[in-house]
Coordinates of N, CA and C in Angstrom, one line a residue:
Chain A
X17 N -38.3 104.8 -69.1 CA -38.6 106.1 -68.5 C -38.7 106.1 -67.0
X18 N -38.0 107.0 -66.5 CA -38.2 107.2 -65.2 C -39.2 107.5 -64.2
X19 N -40.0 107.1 -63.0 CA -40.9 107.2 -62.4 C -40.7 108.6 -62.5
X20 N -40.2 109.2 -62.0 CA -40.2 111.1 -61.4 C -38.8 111.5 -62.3
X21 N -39.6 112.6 -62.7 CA -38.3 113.4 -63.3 C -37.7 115.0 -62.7
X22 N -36.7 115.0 -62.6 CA -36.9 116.4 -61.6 C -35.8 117.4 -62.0
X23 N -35.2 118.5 -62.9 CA -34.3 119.1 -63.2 C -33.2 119.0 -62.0
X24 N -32.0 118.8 -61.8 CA -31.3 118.9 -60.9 C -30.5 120.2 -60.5
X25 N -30.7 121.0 -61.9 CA -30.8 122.8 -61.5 C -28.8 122.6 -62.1
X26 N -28.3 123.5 -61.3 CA -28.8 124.3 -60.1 C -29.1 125.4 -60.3
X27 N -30.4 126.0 -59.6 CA -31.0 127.2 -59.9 C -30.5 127.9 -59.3
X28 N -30.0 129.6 -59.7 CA -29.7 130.5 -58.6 C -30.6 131.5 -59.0
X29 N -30.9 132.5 -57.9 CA -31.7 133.5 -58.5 C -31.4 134.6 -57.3
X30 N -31.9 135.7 -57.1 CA -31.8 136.9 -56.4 C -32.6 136.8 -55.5
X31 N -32.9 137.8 -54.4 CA -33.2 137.3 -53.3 C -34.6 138.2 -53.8
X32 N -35.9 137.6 -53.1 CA -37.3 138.3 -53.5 C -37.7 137.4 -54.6
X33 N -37.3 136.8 -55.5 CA -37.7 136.4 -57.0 C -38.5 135.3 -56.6
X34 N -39.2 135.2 -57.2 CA -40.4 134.1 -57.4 C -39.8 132.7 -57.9
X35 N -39.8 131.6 -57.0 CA -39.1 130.8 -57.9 C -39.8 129.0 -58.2
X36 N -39.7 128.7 -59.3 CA -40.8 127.7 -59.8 C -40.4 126.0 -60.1
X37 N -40.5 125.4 -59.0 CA -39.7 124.0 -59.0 C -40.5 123.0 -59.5
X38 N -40.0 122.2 -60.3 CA -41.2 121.1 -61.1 C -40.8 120.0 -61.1
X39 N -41.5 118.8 -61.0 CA -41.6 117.4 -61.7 C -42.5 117.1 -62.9
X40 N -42.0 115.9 -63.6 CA -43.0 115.0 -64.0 C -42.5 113.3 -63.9
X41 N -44.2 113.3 -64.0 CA -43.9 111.5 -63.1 C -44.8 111.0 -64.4
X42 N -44.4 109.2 -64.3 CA -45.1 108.4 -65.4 C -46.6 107.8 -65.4
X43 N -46.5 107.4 -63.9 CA -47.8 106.7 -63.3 C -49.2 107.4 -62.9
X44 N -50.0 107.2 -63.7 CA -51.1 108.1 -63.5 C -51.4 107.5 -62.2
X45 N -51.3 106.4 -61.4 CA -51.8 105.8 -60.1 C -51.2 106.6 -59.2
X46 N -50.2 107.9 -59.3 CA -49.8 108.2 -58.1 C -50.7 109.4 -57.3
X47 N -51.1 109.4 -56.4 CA -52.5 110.6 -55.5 C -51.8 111.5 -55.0
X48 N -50.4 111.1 -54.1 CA -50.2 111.9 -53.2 C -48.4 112.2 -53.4
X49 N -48.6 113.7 -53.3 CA -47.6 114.4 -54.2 C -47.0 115.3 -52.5
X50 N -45.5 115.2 -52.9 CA -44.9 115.9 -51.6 C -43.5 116.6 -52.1
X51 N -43.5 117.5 -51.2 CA -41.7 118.3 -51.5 C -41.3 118.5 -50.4
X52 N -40.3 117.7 -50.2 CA -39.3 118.1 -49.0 C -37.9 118.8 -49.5
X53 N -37.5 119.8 -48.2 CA -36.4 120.3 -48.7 C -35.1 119.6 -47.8
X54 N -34.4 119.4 -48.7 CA -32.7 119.5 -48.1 C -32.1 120.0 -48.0
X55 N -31.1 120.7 -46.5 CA -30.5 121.5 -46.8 C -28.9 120.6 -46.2
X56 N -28.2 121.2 -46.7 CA -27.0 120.9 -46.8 C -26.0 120.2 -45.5
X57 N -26.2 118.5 -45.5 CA -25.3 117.8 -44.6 C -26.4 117.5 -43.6
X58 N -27.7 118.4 -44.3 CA -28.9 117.5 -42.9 C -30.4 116.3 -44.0
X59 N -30.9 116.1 -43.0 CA -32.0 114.9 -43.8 C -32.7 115.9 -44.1
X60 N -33.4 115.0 -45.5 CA -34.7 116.1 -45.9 C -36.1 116.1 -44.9
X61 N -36.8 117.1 -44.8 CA -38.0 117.6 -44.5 C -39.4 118.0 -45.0
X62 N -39.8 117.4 -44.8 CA -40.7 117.6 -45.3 C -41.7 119.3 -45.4
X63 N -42.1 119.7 -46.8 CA -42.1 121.1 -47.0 C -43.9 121.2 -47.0
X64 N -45.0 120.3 -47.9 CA -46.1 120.3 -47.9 C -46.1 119.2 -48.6
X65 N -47.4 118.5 -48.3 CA -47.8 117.4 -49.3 C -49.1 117.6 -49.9
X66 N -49.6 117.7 -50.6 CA -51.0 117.5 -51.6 C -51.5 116.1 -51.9
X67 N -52.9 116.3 -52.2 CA -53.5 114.7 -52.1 C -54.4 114.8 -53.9
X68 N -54.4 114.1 -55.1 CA -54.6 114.5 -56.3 C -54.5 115.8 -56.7
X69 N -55.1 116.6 -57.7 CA -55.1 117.5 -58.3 C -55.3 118.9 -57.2
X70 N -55.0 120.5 -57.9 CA -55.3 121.1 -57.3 C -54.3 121.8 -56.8
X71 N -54.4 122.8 -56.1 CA -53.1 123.7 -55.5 C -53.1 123.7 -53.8
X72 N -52.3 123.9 -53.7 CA -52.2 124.0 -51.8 C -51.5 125.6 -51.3
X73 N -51.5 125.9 -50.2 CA -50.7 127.0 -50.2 C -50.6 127.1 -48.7
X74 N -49.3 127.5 -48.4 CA -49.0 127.8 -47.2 C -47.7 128.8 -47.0
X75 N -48.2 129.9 -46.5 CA -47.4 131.4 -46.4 C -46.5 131.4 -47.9
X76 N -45.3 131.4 -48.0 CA -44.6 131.7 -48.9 C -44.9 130.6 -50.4
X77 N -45.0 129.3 -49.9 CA -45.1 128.3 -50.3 C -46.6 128.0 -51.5
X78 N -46.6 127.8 -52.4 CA -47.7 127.0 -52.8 C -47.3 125.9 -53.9
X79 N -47.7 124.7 -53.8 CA -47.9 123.5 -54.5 C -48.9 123.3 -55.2
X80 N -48.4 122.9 -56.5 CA -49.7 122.7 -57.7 C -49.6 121.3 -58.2
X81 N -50.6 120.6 -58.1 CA -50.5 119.6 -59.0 C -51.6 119.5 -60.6
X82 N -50.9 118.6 -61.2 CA -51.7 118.9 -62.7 C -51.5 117.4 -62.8
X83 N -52.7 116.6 -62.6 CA -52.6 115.3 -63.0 C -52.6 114.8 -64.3
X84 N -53.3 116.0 -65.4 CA -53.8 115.4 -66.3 C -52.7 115.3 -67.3
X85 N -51.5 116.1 -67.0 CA -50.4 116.6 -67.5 C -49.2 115.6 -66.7
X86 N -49.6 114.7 -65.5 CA -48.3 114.6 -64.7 C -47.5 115.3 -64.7
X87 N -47.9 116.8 -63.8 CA -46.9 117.7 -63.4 C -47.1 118.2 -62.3
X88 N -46.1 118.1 -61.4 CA -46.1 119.4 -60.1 C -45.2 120.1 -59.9
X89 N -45.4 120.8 -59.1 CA -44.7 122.3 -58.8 C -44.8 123.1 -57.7
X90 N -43.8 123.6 -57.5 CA -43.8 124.2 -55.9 C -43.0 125.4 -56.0
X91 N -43.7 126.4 -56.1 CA -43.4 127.8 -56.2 C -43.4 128.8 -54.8
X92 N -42.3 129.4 -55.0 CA -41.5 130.0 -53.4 C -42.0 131.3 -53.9
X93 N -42.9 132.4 -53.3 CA -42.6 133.8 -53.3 C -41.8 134.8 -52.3
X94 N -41.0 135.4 -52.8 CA -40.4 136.3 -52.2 C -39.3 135.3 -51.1
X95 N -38.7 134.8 -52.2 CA -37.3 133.8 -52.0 C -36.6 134.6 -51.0
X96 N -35.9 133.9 -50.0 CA -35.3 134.0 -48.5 C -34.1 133.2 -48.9
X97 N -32.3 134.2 -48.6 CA -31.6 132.9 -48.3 C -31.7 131.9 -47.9
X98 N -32.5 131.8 -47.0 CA -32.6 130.5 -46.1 C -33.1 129.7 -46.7
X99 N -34.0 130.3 -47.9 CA -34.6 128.9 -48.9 C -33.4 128.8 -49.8
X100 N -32.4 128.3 -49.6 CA -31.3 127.9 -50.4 C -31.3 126.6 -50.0
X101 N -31.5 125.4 -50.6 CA -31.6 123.8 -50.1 C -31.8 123.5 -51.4
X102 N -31.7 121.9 -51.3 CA -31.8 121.2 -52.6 C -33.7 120.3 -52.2
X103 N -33.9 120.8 -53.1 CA -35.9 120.5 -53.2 C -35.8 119.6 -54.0
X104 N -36.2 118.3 -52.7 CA -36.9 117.1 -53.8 C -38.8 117.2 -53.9
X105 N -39.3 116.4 -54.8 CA -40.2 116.1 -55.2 C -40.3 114.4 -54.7
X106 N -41.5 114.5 -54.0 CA -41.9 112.7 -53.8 C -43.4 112.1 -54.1
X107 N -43.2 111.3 -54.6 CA -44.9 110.8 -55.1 C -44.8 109.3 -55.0
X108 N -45.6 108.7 -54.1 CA -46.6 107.7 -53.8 C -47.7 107.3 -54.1
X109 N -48.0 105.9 -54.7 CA -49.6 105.9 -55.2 C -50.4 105.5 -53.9
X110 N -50.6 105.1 -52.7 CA -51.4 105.6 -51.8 C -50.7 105.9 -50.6
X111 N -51.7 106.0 -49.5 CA -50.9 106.7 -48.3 C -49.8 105.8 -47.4
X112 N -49.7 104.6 -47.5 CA -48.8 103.6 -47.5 C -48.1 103.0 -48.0
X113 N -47.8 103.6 -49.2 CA -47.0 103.0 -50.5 C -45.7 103.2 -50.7
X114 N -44.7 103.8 -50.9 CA -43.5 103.3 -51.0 C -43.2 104.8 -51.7
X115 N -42.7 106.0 -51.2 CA -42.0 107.2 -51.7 C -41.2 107.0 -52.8
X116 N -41.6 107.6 -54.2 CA -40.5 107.6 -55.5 C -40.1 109.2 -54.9
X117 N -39.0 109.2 -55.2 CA -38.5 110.8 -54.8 C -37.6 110.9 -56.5
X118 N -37.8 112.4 -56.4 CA -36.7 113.1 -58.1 C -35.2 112.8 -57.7
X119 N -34.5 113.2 -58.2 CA -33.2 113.5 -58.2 C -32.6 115.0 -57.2
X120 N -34.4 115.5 -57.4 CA -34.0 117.1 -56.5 C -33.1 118.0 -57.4
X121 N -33.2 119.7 -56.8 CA -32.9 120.6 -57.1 C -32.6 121.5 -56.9
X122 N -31.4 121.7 -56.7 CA -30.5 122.7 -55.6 C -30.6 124.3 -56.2
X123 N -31.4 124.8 -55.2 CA -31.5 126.3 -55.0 C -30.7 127.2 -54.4
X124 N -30.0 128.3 -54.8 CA -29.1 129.1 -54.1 C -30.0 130.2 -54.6
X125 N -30.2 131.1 -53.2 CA -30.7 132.3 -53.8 C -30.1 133.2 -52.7
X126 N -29.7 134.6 -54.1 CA -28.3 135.2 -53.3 C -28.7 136.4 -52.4
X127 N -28.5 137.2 -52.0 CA -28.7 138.2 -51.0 C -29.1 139.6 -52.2
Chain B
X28 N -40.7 117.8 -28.9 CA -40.1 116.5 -29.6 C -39.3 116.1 -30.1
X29 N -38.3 115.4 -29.8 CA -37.2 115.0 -30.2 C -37.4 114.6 -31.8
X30 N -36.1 114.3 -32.5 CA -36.2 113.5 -34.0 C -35.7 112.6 -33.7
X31 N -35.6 112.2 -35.4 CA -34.7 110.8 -35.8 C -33.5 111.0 -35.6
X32 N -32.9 110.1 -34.3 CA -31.4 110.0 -33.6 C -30.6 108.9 -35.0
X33 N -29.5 109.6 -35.7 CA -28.5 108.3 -36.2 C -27.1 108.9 -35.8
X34 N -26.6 107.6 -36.0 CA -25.3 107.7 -35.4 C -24.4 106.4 -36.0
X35 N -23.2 106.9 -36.5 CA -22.2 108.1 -36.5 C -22.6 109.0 -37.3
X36 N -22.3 109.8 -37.7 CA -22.4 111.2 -38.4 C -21.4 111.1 -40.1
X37 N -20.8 110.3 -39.5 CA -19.2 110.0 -40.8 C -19.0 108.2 -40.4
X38 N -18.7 108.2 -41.7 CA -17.8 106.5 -41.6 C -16.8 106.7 -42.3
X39 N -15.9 106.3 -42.5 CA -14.7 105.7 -43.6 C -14.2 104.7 -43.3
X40 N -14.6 103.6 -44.2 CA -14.0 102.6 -44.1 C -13.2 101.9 -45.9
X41 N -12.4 101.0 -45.5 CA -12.1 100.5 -46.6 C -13.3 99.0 -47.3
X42 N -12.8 99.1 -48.5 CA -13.8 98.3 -49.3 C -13.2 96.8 -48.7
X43 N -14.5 95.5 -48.4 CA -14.4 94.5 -48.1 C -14.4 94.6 -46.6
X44 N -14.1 95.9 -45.8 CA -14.7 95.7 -44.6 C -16.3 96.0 -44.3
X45 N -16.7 96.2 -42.9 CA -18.3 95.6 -42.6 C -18.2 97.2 -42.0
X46 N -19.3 97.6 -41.6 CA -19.8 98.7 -41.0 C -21.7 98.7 -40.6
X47 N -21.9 99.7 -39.3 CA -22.8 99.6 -39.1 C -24.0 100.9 -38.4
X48 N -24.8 101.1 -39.1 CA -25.4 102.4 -38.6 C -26.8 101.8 -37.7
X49 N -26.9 103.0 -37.1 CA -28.2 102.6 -35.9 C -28.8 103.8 -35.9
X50 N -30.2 103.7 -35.3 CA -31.4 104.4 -35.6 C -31.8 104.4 -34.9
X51 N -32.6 106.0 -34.0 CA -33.8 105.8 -32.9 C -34.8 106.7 -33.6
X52 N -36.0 106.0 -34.0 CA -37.0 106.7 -34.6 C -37.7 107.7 -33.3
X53 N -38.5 108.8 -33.9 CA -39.3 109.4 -33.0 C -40.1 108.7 -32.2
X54 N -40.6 109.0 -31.1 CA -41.2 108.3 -29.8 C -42.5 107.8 -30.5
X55 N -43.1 106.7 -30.3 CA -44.6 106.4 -31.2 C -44.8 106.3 -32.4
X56 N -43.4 106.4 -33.5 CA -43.7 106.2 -35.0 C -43.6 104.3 -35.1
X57 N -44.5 104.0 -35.6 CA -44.3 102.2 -35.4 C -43.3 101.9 -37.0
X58 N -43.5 103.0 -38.1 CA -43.1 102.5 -39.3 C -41.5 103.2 -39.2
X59 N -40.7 102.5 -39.8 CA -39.0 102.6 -39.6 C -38.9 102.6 -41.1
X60 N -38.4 103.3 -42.1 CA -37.5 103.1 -43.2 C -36.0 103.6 -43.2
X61 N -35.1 102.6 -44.2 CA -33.6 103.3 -44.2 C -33.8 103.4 -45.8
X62 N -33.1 104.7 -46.1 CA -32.7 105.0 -47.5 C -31.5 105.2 -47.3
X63 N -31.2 104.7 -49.1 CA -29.5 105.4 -49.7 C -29.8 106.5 -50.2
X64 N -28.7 107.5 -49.9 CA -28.8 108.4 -51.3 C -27.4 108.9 -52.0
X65 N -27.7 108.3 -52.7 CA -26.3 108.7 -53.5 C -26.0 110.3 -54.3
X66 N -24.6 110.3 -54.1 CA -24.5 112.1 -54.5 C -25.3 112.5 -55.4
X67 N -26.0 113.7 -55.5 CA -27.0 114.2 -56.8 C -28.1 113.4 -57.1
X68 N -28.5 112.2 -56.3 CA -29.5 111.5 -56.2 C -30.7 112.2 -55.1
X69 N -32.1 111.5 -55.6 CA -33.0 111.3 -54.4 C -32.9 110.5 -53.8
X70 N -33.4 110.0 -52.4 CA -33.5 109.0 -51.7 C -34.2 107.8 -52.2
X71 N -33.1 106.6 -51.8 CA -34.0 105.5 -52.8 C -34.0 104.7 -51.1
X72 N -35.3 103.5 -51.7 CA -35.7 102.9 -50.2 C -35.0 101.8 -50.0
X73 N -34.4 101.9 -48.7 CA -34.1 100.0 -49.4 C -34.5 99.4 -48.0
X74 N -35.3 99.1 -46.8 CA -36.0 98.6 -46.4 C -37.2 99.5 -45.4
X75 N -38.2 98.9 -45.3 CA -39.4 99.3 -44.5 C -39.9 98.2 -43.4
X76 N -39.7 98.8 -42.5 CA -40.5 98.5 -41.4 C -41.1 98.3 -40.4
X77 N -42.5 97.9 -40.4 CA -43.4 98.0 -39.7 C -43.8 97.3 -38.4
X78 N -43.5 98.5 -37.2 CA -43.0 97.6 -35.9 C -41.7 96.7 -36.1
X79 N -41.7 95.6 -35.9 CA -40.6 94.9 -35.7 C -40.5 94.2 -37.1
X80 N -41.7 93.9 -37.9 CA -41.5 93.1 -39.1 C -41.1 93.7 -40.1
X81 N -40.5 93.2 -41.6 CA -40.2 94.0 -42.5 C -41.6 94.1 -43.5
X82 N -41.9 95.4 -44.3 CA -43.0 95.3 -45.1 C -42.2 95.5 -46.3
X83 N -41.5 96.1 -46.1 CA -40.9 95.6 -47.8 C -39.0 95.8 -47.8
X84 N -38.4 94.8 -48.4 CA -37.1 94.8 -48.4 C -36.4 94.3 -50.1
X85 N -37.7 95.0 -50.9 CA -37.2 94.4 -52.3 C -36.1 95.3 -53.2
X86 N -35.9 96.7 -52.5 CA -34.8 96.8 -53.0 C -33.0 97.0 -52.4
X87 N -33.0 95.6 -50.8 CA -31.9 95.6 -50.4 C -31.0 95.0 -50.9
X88 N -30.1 95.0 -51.1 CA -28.8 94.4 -51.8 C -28.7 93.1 -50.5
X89 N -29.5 92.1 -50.5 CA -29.7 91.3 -49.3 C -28.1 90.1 -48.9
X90 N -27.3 90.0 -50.0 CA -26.0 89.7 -50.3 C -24.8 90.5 -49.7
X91 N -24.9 91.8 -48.9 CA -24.5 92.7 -48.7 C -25.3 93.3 -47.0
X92 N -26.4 93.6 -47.5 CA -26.7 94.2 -46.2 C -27.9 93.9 -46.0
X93 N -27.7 94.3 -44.5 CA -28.9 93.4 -43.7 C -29.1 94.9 -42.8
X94 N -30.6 94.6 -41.9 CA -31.1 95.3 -41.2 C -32.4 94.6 -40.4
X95 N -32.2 95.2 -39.1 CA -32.7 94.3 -38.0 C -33.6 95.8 -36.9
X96 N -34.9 95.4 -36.7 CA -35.3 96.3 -35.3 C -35.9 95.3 -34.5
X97 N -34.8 95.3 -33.8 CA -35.9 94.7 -32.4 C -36.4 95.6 -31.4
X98 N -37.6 94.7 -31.0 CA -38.1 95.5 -29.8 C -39.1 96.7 -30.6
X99 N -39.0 96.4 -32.0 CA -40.0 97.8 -32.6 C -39.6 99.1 -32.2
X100 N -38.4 99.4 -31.7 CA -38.2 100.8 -31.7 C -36.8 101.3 -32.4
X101 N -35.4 100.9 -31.8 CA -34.2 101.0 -32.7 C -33.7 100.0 -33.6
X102 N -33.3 100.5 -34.6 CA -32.9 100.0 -35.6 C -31.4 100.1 -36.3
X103 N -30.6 99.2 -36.9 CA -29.1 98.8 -37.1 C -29.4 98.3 -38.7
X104 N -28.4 98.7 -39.3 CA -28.3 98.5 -41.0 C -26.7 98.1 -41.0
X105 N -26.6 97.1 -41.5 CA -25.3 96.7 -41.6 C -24.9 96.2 -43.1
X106 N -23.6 96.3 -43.4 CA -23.4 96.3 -44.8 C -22.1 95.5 -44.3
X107 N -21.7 94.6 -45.1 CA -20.9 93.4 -45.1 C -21.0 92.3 -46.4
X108 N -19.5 92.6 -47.2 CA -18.7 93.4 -47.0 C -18.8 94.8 -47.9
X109 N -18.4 95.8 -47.3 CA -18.7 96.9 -48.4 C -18.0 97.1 -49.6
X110 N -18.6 98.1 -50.6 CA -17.8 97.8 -52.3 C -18.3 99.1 -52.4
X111 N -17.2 99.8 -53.1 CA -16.8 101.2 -53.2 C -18.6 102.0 -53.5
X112 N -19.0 101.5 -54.3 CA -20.5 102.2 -55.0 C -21.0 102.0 -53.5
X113 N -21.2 101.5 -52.6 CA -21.9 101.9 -51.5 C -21.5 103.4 -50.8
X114 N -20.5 104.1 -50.9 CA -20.4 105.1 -50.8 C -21.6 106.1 -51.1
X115 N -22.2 106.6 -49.8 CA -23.5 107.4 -50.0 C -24.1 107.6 -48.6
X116 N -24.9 108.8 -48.8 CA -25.8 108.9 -47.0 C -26.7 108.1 -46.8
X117 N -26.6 107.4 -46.0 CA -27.5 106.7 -44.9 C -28.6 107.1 -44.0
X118 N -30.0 107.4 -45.0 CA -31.2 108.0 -43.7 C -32.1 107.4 -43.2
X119 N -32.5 107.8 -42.1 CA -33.3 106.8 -41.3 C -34.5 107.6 -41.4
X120 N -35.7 107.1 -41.6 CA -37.0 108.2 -41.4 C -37.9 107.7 -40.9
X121 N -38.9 108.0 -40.4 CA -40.4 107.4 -39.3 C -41.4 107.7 -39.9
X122 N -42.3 107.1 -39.6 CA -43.7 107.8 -39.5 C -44.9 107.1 -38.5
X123 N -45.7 108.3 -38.9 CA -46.8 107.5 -38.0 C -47.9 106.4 -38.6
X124 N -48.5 105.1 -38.0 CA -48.9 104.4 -38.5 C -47.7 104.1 -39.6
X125 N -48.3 104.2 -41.1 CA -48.2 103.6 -42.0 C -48.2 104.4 -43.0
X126 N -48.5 106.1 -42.9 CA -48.2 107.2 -43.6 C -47.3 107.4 -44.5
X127 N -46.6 106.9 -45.7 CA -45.8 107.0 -46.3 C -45.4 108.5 -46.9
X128 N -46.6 109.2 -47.0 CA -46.5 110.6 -47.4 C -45.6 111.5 -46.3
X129 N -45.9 111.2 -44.7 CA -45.5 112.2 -44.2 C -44.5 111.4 -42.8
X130 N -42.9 111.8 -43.8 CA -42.0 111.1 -43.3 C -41.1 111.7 -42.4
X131 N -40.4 111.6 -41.2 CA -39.0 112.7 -40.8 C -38.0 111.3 -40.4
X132 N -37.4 112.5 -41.2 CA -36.3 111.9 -41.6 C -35.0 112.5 -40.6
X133 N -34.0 111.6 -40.4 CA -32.8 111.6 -39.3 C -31.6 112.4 -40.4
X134 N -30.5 113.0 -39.5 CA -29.5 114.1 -40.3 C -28.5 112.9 -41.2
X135 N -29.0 111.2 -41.4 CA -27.9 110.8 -42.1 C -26.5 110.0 -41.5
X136 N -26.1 109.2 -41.8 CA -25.0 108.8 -42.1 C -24.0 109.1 -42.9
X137 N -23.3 109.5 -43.2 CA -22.3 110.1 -44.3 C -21.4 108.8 -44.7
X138 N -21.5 107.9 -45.6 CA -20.5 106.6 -45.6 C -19.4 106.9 -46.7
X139 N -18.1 106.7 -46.4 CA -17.2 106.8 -47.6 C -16.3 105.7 -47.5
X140 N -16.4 104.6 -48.8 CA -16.1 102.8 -48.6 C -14.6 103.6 -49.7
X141 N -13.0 103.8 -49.0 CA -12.1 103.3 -50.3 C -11.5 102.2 -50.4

C-alpha cells in the first residue's frame, strides 16, 4: 500500500463550481498535511499547510483534515481559471521529516 | 525576494552520457533538497541537505548520481552515466531551518536522456 494516495483526475469543471480534492495516507504518524499547487512547466507551491486534525481556511481555499479516517482535502470555492494546476497533496510525520507527496491532480476549470 | 534560481531550464542528452544541474536556494534557507519527478508523478526526494552536510541521501541512485553544496549555499546534482528512466524534472527546494512542511521550490530542470 502506498503512503499517500491521490486521484490523478483529471478533473474539469465550470468556472464558479466548488471543487473537492482528496488524499488518503497509511501512517497514522503523519501531523502535518500540505497542498501545493502546480501549474504547468513551473515548481510546485505551496497552497496551505495544516498541523493534525481540523479545517483551515484561507479566502477561497479551505483544508480539512480527518485523521481518524486518513483523509484530507482541499476544497476551492468559486473556482478561477487561474486555479487550473495540477494539486499535490504532501504529508510528513514531523516538522523536519521527509515530504511523502500524491501523485497529484490536474484541474482544468473552463470559462 | 528572490526564489529558487535552477539552471538550465531543458537538457537533452543521450543515454551513457553525464549531465549537470545547479541550484541557488533562497537567501538564508540553510536546508537544500533536490527531487525527481517523473511524468504524472509527485515529487520524490532524493537528497537533503542541511547547510553543507547531507541529512538524508537514502533514496539516491548513489551509482549514478551524486550531489555536492559547498559553501552551504549552491548546489550541483550530477547524474553519470544517464539511463533513459532518468528522464524527468529536476527540482530544487529550500527552506528555512529544518521545516520540511514549508518548502519553495525552484521552476525545475526539464531532463530528456535518449
Amino acid at each position: 500500500q502506498k503512503e499517500v494516495e491521490q486521484d490523478p483526475g483529471p478533473l474539469s469543471v465550470p468556472e464558479g463550481a466548488i471543487v473537492s480534492l482528496n488524499c488518503t495516507y497509511s501512517n497514522s504518524a503523519f501531523q502535518y498535511f500540505m497542498w501545493y499547487r502546480q501549474y504547468s512547466r513551473k515548481g510546485p507551491e505551496l497552497l496551505m499547510y495544516t498541523y493534525s486534525s481540523g479545517n483551515k481556511e484561507d479566502g477561497r481555499f479551505t483544508a480539512q483534515v480527518d485523521k481518524s479516517s486518513k483523509y484530507i482535502s482541499l476544497f476551492i470555492r468559486d473556482s478561477q481559471p487561474s486555479d487550473s494546476a495540477t494539486y499535490l497533496c504532501a504529508i510528513t510525520q514531523g516538522g523536519s521529516e521527509k515530504l511523502v507527496f500524491g501523485k497529484g491532480t490536474k484541474l482544468t476549470v473552463n470559462p | 525576494e528572490a526564489g529558487v534560481a535552477q539552471s538550465p531550464r531543458y537538457k537533452i542528452i543521450e543515454k551513457r552520457q553525464s549531465v549537470a544541474f545547479w541550484c541557488n536556494p533562497i537567501s538564508g534557507h540553510a536546508t537544500l533538497y533536490w527531487y525527481q519527478q517523473i511524468l504524472g508523478q509527485g515529487p520524490k526526494l532524493l537528497i537533503q541537505f542541511q547547510n553543507n552536510g547531507v541529512v538524508d541521501d537514502s533514496q539516491l541512485p548513489k551509482d549514478r548520481f551524486s550531489a555536492e553544496r559547498l559553501k552551504g549555499v549552491d548546489s550541483t546534482l550530477k547524474i553519470q552515466p544517464a539511463k533513459l528512466e532518468d528522464s524527468a524534472v529536476y527540482l530544487c527546494a529550500s527552506s528555512l531551518l529544518r521545516l520540511t512542511y514549508e518548502q519553495y521550490f525552484g521552476p525545475g530542470t526539464r531532463l530528456t536522456v535518449t
